[in-house]
Amino acid sequence: MDADVIIIGLGAAGSYAAWNLACNGASVLGLEAQTLIHDDGAYSGESRLFRAAYHEGSHYVPLLLAARHAWLELAEESRAPIFQSTGVLSIGSPDDPRLEQVRRSLAQADIPHAALSTAELRSRYPQHEQLTDEIAVLDELGGALRPESAVTEIQRRASAAGAELRGSTPVLSIEETAGSVHVTTAEGTLSAKQVIVSAGIWTPRLLPALSPHLTIKPIALTWFAPENPQDFAPEVFPAFIRDHGNVHIFGVPTLDGSLVKAGYDAKWGDIDAPEQLDRRLSVAERAKISHDIHALIPGLPDAIAKHSVHADLFTFDKTPIIGRLSDRITVGTGYSGHGFKFTPVFGDILADTALGRTPEFDTSPFAPHRFSA
Ligand SMILES: Cc1cc2nc3c(=O)[nH]c(=O)nc-3n(C[C@H](O)[C@H](O)[C@H](O)COP(=O)(O)OP(=O)(O)OC[C@H]3O[C@@H](n4cnc5c(N)ncnc54)[C@H](O)[C@@H]3O)c2cc1C
């Protein structure tokens, strides 16, 4: 055997699982197709929103609170800029069901927050314009995670705890036998007692049985250079998600003192394979985004300073797939555009599952076999 557990894919959750397993005394081999840190995965792009008030469902709240605790601990111990507390504003019309769900999440766990009327929203956050009947909830536990720093720090800790992490080692196939599981790379075949597949949008290549339940969605990120960056500093401009008519936008204040990240949520059409991802937006697409963002937040200029296009793997119910696929294969995928904030919790669940331990949280909503049921 080359290891107790081989992890395929060292994005955030795969790296976190490696750290957990090594801390629990397992021998761990992490295989990453690219360099250990890179910008082709789902995690890159400067920031990821953390929200505790969750319109995706209040059943996520206990997981979110545990994840936040772990992020803060990691940030404090490492002193890396991993979590910036900015608060997150959810803005929408009063009868928007997502806002109702946000309120439910806040009430369930007694999360510190402020409810703002349209008038209060206008006076506290004048950066947002074209407010008609929109109201807002400020989630005070929300903030911005810094994914590149976080993944680097998690990998550093995994290695220090004894995990072997190999970059530039794409896995070509997985074969399960009675006594072990074999992983083939260009350099040869490796064996382990258990495998964790955490390969992002490339997962269906290794586990084709999951393909019918998954789709790849591109997500574009856009940044703006405001004339007055101090108006968009974290102290005065919380991160936000805003529903205005049919437009769903999100944003993060200036984390580097100059650029503001603001853009649309995923609406770019699905693609069939990772190679089809076009990492540039057309001039027309950029013009439309900047026009729409400028209309709602006029302090951001009507021109995009920087952009990048990434992708995440979505399930049709937008709920992740995490659990045992077979005796020796555990999978974590389909995070559906909202997985990064859960990294510590999902990483722990992957590690516990591979070790045959019962995870701390109910993982039945994530069961890989739910679709066939
Ligand atoms: C633009 C964008 C914005 C987002 N915003 C948010 C947000 O605000 N908040 C939030 O919580 N979530 C957000 N998400 C979602 C979150 O970032 C993703 O759900 C999460 O990062 C997915 O992680 P992953 O480990 O599945 O994939 P990845 O991070 O892509 O990791 C998979 C890794 O596996 C490697 N790999 C693939 N195939 C192989 C192979 N055959 N052999 C070895 N290695 C392999 C890849 O190189 C990669 O490093 C966003 C996603 C995107 C794309």
Coordinates of C-alpha atoms and ligand atoms in Angstrom, one line a residue:
M1 CA 0.0 0.0 0.0
D2 CA 1.2 3.5 -0.8
A3 CA -1.1 5.2 1.7
D4 CA -4.1 4.6 3.9
V5 CA -5.9 7.3 2.0
I6 CA -5.2 8.9 -1.5
I7 CA -6.9 12.2 -2.1
I8 CA -7.4 13.1 -5.7
G9 CA -7.6 16.9 -6.2
L10 CA -6.2 19.4 -3.7
G11 CA -8.6 22.3 -3.9
A12 CA -9.8 23.6 -0.6
A13 CA -11.9 20.7 0.7
G14 CA -9.4 18.0 -0.6
S15 CA -6.5 19.9 1.1
Y16 CA -8.5 20.2 4.3
A17 CA -9.3 16.5 4.3
A18 CA -5.6 15.8 3.9
W19 CA -4.8 17.9 6.9
N20 CA -7.6 16.3 9.0
L21 CA -6.5 12.7 8.1
A22 CA -2.8 13.4 8.7
C23 CA -3.7 14.9 12.1
N24 CA -5.6 11.7 12.8
G25 CA -2.6 9.5 12.2
A26 CA -3.5 8.2 8.7
S27 CA -0.9 8.1 6.0
V28 CA -2.1 10.4 3.3
L29 CA -1.1 10.9 -0.3
G30 CA -2.6 14.0 -2.0
L31 CA -2.4 14.1 -5.8
E32 CA -3.0 17.3 -7.6
A33 CA -3.1 17.6 -11.4
Q34 CA -1.8 21.1 -11.5
T35 CA 0.8 22.9 -9.2
L36 CA -0.3 22.7 -5.6
I37 CA -1.7 26.2 -5.7
H38 CA -3.0 27.5 -9.1
D39 CA -5.8 29.6 -10.6
D40 CA -7.6 27.0 -12.8
G41 CA -9.7 25.6 -10.1
A42 CA -13.0 26.7 -8.6
Y43 CA -11.4 28.5 -5.7
S44 CA -9.4 31.3 -7.3
G45 CA -10.5 34.9 -7.7
E46 CA -9.4 36.8 -4.6
S47 CA -12.4 36.3 -2.4
R48 CA -15.3 34.1 -1.5
L49 CA -18.4 35.3 0.4
F50 CA -19.1 33.8 3.8
R51 CA -22.7 34.2 4.8
A52 CA -24.3 32.8 8.0
A53 CA -27.7 34.0 7.0
Y54 CA -28.4 31.5 4.3
H55 CA -31.1 31.8 1.7
E56 CA -30.2 28.2 0.5
G57 CA -31.7 26.8 3.7
S58 CA -31.6 27.2 7.4
H59 CA -30.4 23.5 7.8
Y60 CA -27.0 24.7 6.7
V61 CA -26.7 27.1 9.6
P62 CA -25.0 24.7 12.1
L63 CA -22.5 23.8 9.5
L64 CA -21.9 27.4 8.7
L65 CA -21.3 28.3 12.3
A66 CA -18.8 25.5 12.7
A67 CA -17.0 26.4 9.5
R68 CA -16.8 30.1 10.6
H69 CA -15.3 29.0 13.9
A70 CA -12.7 26.9 12.1
W71 CA -11.9 29.7 9.6
L72 CA -11.4 32.2 12.4
E73 CA -9.1 29.8 14.3
L74 CA -7.0 29.2 11.2
A75 CA -6.8 32.9 10.4
E76 CA -5.7 33.7 14.0
E77 CA -3.2 30.9 14.3
S78 CA -1.6 31.5 10.9
R79 CA -1.9 35.3 10.8
A80 CA -2.7 34.9 7.1
P81 CA -5.4 37.2 5.7
I82 CA -7.9 34.4 5.5
F83 CA -11.2 35.9 6.8
Q84 CA -12.1 39.5 6.6
S85 CA -15.1 40.5 8.7
T86 CA -17.2 42.8 6.4
G87 CA -20.7 41.7 7.2
V88 CA -23.0 40.7 4.3
L89 CA -26.0 42.6 3.2
S90 CA -28.8 40.6 1.6
I91 CA -30.9 43.1 -0.4
G92 CA -34.3 42.3 -2.0
S93 CA -37.9 43.1 -2.2
P94 CA -39.9 42.4 1.0
D95 CA -41.8 39.4 -0.5
D96 CA -38.6 37.8 -2.0
P97 CA -38.7 34.2 -0.6
R98 CA -34.9 34.2 -0.4
L99 CA -35.0 37.1 2.0
E100 CA -37.6 35.2 4.0
Q101 CA -35.2 32.3 4.2
V102 CA -32.4 34.6 5.3
R103 CA -34.5 35.8 8.1
R104 CA -35.3 32.2 9.1
S105 CA -31.6 31.3 9.2
L106 CA -30.9 34.4 11.4
A107 CA -33.7 33.6 13.8
Q108 CA -32.8 29.9 14.1
A109 CA -29.3 30.5 15.5
D110 CA -29.8 33.9 17.0
I111 CA -27.2 35.3 14.6
P112 CA -26.3 39.0 15.2
H113 CA -27.9 41.1 12.4
A114 CA -29.7 44.3 11.6
A115 CA -32.9 44.5 9.6
L116 CA -33.0 47.7 7.4
S117 CA -36.0 49.4 5.9
T118 CA -35.7 51.0 2.4
A119 CA -35.1 54.4 4.0
E120 CA -32.5 53.0 6.4
L121 CA -30.8 51.2 3.6
R122 CA -30.7 54.4 1.5
S123 CA -29.2 56.4 4.3
R124 CA -26.7 53.8 5.7
Y125 CA -25.5 52.5 2.3
P126 CA -26.0 55.3 -0.3
Q127 CA -23.6 53.4 -2.6
H128 CA -26.7 51.3 -3.6
E129 CA -29.1 53.2 -5.8
Q130 CA -32.3 52.5 -7.7
L131 CA -33.8 51.2 -4.5
T132 CA -37.5 51.0 -4.9
D133 CA -39.2 48.9 -2.2
E134 CA -36.0 46.9 -1.5
I135 CA -35.2 46.2 2.1
A136 CA -32.1 44.5 3.6
V137 CA -30.7 42.3 6.3
L138 CA -27.1 42.8 7.5
D139 CA -25.6 39.5 8.6
E140 CA -22.9 40.6 11.0
L141 CA -21.1 37.2 10.9
G142 CA -20.6 37.5 7.2
G143 CA -17.4 38.4 5.5
A144 CA -14.9 37.7 2.8
L145 CA -12.6 34.6 2.7
R146 CA -9.3 34.9 0.9
P147 CA -9.2 31.5 -1.0
E148 CA -5.6 31.6 -2.3
S149 CA -4.2 32.3 1.2
A150 CA -6.5 29.8 2.8
V151 CA -5.7 26.9 0.4
T152 CA -1.9 27.6 0.8
E153 CA -2.1 27.7 4.6
I154 CA -4.3 24.5 4.7
Q155 CA -1.8 22.7 2.5
R156 CA 1.1 23.9 4.6
R157 CA -0.5 22.5 7.7
A158 CA -1.4 19.2 6.0
S159 CA 2.3 18.8 5.0
A160 CA 3.5 19.7 8.4
A161 CA 1.2 17.1 9.9
G162 CA 2.7 14.4 7.6
A163 CA 0.6 14.3 4.5
E164 CA 2.5 13.9 1.2
L165 CA 1.1 16.4 -1.3
R166 CA 2.2 15.9 -4.9
G167 CA 1.5 18.5 -7.6
S168 CA 1.6 18.0 -11.4
T169 CA 0.2 14.5 -10.9
P170 CA -3.1 14.1 -12.7
V171 CA -4.9 10.9 -11.9
L172 CA -6.1 9.1 -15.0
S173 CA -8.3 6.4 -13.5
I174 CA -9.5 4.6 -10.3
E175 CA -10.0 0.9 -9.9
E176 CA -11.5 -0.7 -6.8
T177 CA -10.7 -4.3 -5.9
A178 CA -11.7 -6.4 -3.0
G179 CA -8.7 -5.5 -0.7
S180 CA -7.7 -2.0 -2.0
V181 CA -8.2 0.8 -4.4
H182 CA -5.8 1.6 -7.3
V183 CA -5.1 5.0 -8.7
T184 CA -3.3 5.3 -12.1
T185 CA -1.1 8.3 -13.0
A186 CA 1.3 8.8 -15.9
E187 CA 4.1 7.6 -13.5
G188 CA 2.4 4.3 -12.5
T189 CA -0.3 2.9 -10.3
L190 CA -0.6 3.6 -6.6
S191 CA -2.7 1.7 -4.0
A192 CA -4.5 2.7 -0.9
K193 CA -7.2 1.4 1.5
Q194 CA -9.4 4.4 0.6
V195 CA -9.7 7.1 -2.0
I196 CA -11.3 10.5 -1.7
V197 CA -12.2 12.1 -5.0
S198 CA -12.3 15.9 -4.7
A199 CA -11.6 16.9 -8.3
G200 CA -14.0 19.8 -8.9
I201 CA -15.4 20.1 -12.4
W202 CA -13.1 17.2 -13.5
T203 CA -14.8 14.7 -11.1
P204 CA -17.2 13.2 -13.7
R205 CA -14.1 12.1 -15.7
L206 CA -13.0 9.9 -12.8
L207 CA -16.5 8.9 -11.7
P208 CA -18.7 8.8 -14.8
A209 CA -21.6 7.3 -12.9
L210 CA -22.2 10.7 -11.4
S211 CA -22.2 12.5 -14.7
P212 CA -26.0 12.5 -15.3
H213 CA -26.5 14.4 -12.0
L214 CA -23.9 17.1 -12.6
T215 CA -23.4 20.1 -14.8
I216 CA -20.6 22.6 -15.2
K217 CA -21.5 26.2 -14.9
P218 CA -19.1 29.0 -15.7
I219 CA -19.1 32.0 -13.2
A220 CA -17.5 35.3 -14.2
L221 CA -15.9 37.7 -11.7
T222 CA -15.5 41.4 -12.4
W223 CA -13.7 44.2 -10.6
F224 CA -14.2 47.9 -10.8
A225 CA -11.8 50.8 -10.0
P226 CA -14.0 53.5 -8.3
E227 CA -13.0 57.1 -8.3
N228 CA -13.5 57.2 -4.5
P229 CA -12.2 53.8 -3.1
Q230 CA -12.8 55.0 0.4
D231 CA -16.6 54.9 -0.3
F232 CA -16.2 51.1 -0.8
A233 CA -13.9 50.3 2.1
P234 CA -15.0 47.3 4.3
E235 CA -15.9 49.7 7.2
V236 CA -18.5 51.5 5.1
F237 CA -19.5 49.0 2.4
P238 CA -20.4 45.5 3.5
A239 CA -20.2 42.6 1.0
F240 CA -23.6 42.1 -0.5
I241 CA -26.0 40.0 -2.5
R242 CA -28.8 42.0 -4.1
D243 CA -31.9 40.9 -6.1
H244 CA -33.2 43.7 -8.2
G245 CA -36.0 42.6 -10.6
N246 CA -34.4 39.8 -12.6
V247 CA -30.9 40.9 -11.8
H248 CA -29.0 39.1 -9.1
I249 CA -25.7 40.7 -8.2
F250 CA -23.1 40.2 -5.5
G251 CA -20.0 42.2 -4.4
V252 CA -17.2 42.5 -2.0
P253 CA -15.7 45.8 -0.7
T254 CA -12.1 46.9 -1.6
L255 CA -9.8 44.3 0.0
D256 CA -6.7 45.7 -1.5
G257 CA -7.7 49.4 -1.0
S258 CA -8.5 50.0 -4.7
L259 CA -10.7 47.5 -6.6
V260 CA -14.3 46.5 -5.8
K261 CA -15.5 43.1 -6.9
A262 CA -19.0 43.2 -8.2
G263 CA -20.8 41.0 -10.7
Y264 CA -23.7 38.8 -11.7
D265 CA -24.4 35.4 -10.3
A266 CA -24.0 32.4 -12.6
K267 CA -26.1 32.9 -15.7
W268 CA -23.6 32.0 -18.4
G269 CA -25.0 28.8 -19.8
D270 CA -23.7 25.3 -18.9
I271 CA -20.7 23.6 -20.7
D272 CA -20.2 19.9 -21.3
A273 CA -16.5 19.7 -20.5
P274 CA -13.8 21.7 -18.6
E275 CA -11.9 22.3 -21.9
Q276 CA -14.9 24.3 -23.2
L277 CA -14.5 26.9 -20.5
D278 CA -13.8 30.3 -22.1
R279 CA -11.8 32.3 -19.6
R280 CA -12.6 35.6 -21.3
L281 CA -15.9 37.5 -21.5
S282 CA -16.7 39.1 -24.8
V283 CA -16.6 42.9 -25.1
A284 CA -20.4 42.9 -25.3
E285 CA -20.8 40.8 -22.2
R286 CA -18.4 43.1 -20.3
A287 CA -20.3 46.2 -21.5
K288 CA -23.6 44.7 -20.3
I289 CA -22.3 43.8 -16.9
S290 CA -20.7 47.2 -16.3
H291 CA -23.7 49.0 -17.5
D292 CA -26.0 47.1 -15.1
I293 CA -23.7 47.3 -12.1
H294 CA -23.1 51.0 -12.7
A295 CA -26.9 51.6 -12.8
L296 CA -27.3 50.0 -9.4
I297 CA -24.1 51.3 -7.8
P298 CA -23.2 54.5 -9.7
G299 CA -20.0 55.0 -7.7
L300 CA -18.5 52.1 -9.7
P301 CA -17.5 53.2 -13.1
D302 CA -19.2 51.9 -16.3
A303 CA -16.1 50.0 -17.3
I304 CA -14.6 46.7 -16.0
A305 CA -11.0 47.0 -14.7
K306 CA -10.3 43.3 -14.5
H307 CA -12.2 40.1 -15.0
S308 CA -11.8 36.3 -14.8
V309 CA -14.0 33.3 -15.6
H310 CA -14.1 30.2 -13.5
A311 CA -16.5 27.3 -13.2
D312 CA -18.1 25.1 -10.5
L313 CA -19.8 21.8 -10.7
F314 CA -23.5 22.0 -9.9
T315 CA -26.1 19.4 -8.9
F316 CA -29.6 19.8 -10.1
D317 CA -30.8 20.5 -6.5
K318 CA -27.8 22.8 -5.8
T319 CA -27.0 20.5 -2.9
P320 CA -23.4 19.1 -2.7
I321 CA -22.6 15.4 -3.1
I322 CA -20.5 14.2 -0.2
G323 CA -20.2 10.6 1.0
R324 CA -19.3 7.1 0.2
L325 CA -19.9 6.1 -3.4
S326 CA -18.7 2.5 -2.8
D327 CA -16.7 0.6 -0.2
R328 CA -13.4 2.4 -0.9
I329 CA -14.3 5.5 -2.7
T330 CA -15.6 8.7 -1.0
V331 CA -16.5 11.7 -3.1
G332 CA -17.0 15.4 -2.4
T333 CA -18.2 17.4 -5.3
G334 CA -21.2 19.4 -6.8
Y335 CA -20.7 22.3 -4.4
S336 CA -23.0 24.3 -6.8
G337 CA -21.3 27.7 -6.5
H338 CA -21.5 27.9 -2.7
G339 CA -19.0 25.3 -1.4
F340 CA -16.0 27.4 -0.4
K341 CA -17.3 28.8 2.9
F342 CA -18.0 25.2 4.1
T343 CA -14.4 24.0 3.5
P344 CA -13.5 23.1 7.1
V345 CA -16.8 21.2 7.6
F346 CA -16.8 19.4 4.2
G347 CA -13.1 18.6 4.6
D348 CA -13.8 17.0 8.0
I349 CA -16.8 15.1 6.6
L350 CA -14.7 13.7 3.8
A351 CA -11.9 12.6 6.2
D352 CA -14.4 11.0 8.7
T353 CA -16.2 9.2 5.9
A354 CA -13.0 7.8 4.5
L355 CA -12.0 6.6 8.0
G356 CA -15.3 5.0 8.5
R357 CA -16.2 7.4 11.3
T358 CA -19.6 9.1 11.8
P359 CA -19.3 12.7 10.8
E360 CA -20.4 15.4 13.3
F361 CA -23.2 16.6 11.1
D362 CA -26.1 14.9 9.4
T363 CA -24.8 14.2 5.9
S364 CA -28.0 12.6 4.6
P365 CA -28.9 15.6 2.4
F366 CA -25.6 15.2 0.6
A367 CA -25.8 11.4 0.0
P368 CA -24.4 10.5 -3.4
H369 CA -27.1 7.9 -3.9
R370 CA -30.0 10.2 -3.4
F371 CA -30.5 10.7 -7.1
S372 CA -30.9 7.1 -7.8
A373 CA -33.4 6.8 -4.9
Ligands
LIG1 C1 -16.4 32.3 -9.6 C2 -16.9 31.5 -8.4 C3 -17.4 32.2 -7.3 C4 -17.8 31.5 -6.1 N1 -18.2 32.2 -5.0 C5 -18.4 31.6 -3.9 C6 -18.7 32.3 -2.7 O1 -18.7 33.5 -2.7 N2 -18.8 31.6 -1.5 C7 -18.7 30.2 -1.5 O2 -18.8 29.6 -0.4 N3 -18.5 29.5 -2.6 C8 -18.3 30.1 -3.8 N4 -18.0 29.4 -4.9 C9 -18.0 28.0 -4.9 C10 -16.7 27.4 -4.4 O3 -15.6 28.2 -4.8 C11 -16.5 26.0 -5.0 O4 -17.7 25.3 -4.7 C12 -15.4 25.2 -4.4 O5 -14.2 26.0 -4.4 C13 -15.2 23.9 -5.2 O6 -14.1 23.2 -4.7 P1 -13.7 21.8 -5.4 O7 -12.6 21.3 -4.4 O8 -14.8 21.0 -5.7 O9 -13.0 22.2 -6.8 P2 -11.6 22.9 -7.1 O10 -11.3 24.0 -6.2 O11 -11.6 23.1 -8.6 O12 -10.5 21.7 -6.7 C14 -10.4 20.6 -7.5 C15 -9.0 20.2 -7.7 O13 -8.8 19.0 -8.2 C16 -7.8 19.0 -9.2 N5 -8.0 17.9 -10.1 C17 -8.9 17.8 -11.1 N6 -8.8 16.6 -11.7 C18 -7.8 15.9 -11.2 C19 -7.1 14.7 -11.5 N7 -7.6 13.9 -12.4 N8 -6.1 14.3 -10.7 C20 -5.6 15.1 -9.7 N9 -6.1 16.4 -9.5 C21 -7.2 16.7 -10.2 C22 -7.9 20.4 -9.8 O14 -6.7 20.8 -10.5 C23 -8.3 21.2 -8.6 O15 -7.1 21.7 -8.0 C24 -17.7 30.1 -6.1 C25 -17.2 29.4 -7.2 C26 -16.8 30.1 -8.4 C27 -16.3 29.3 -9.5

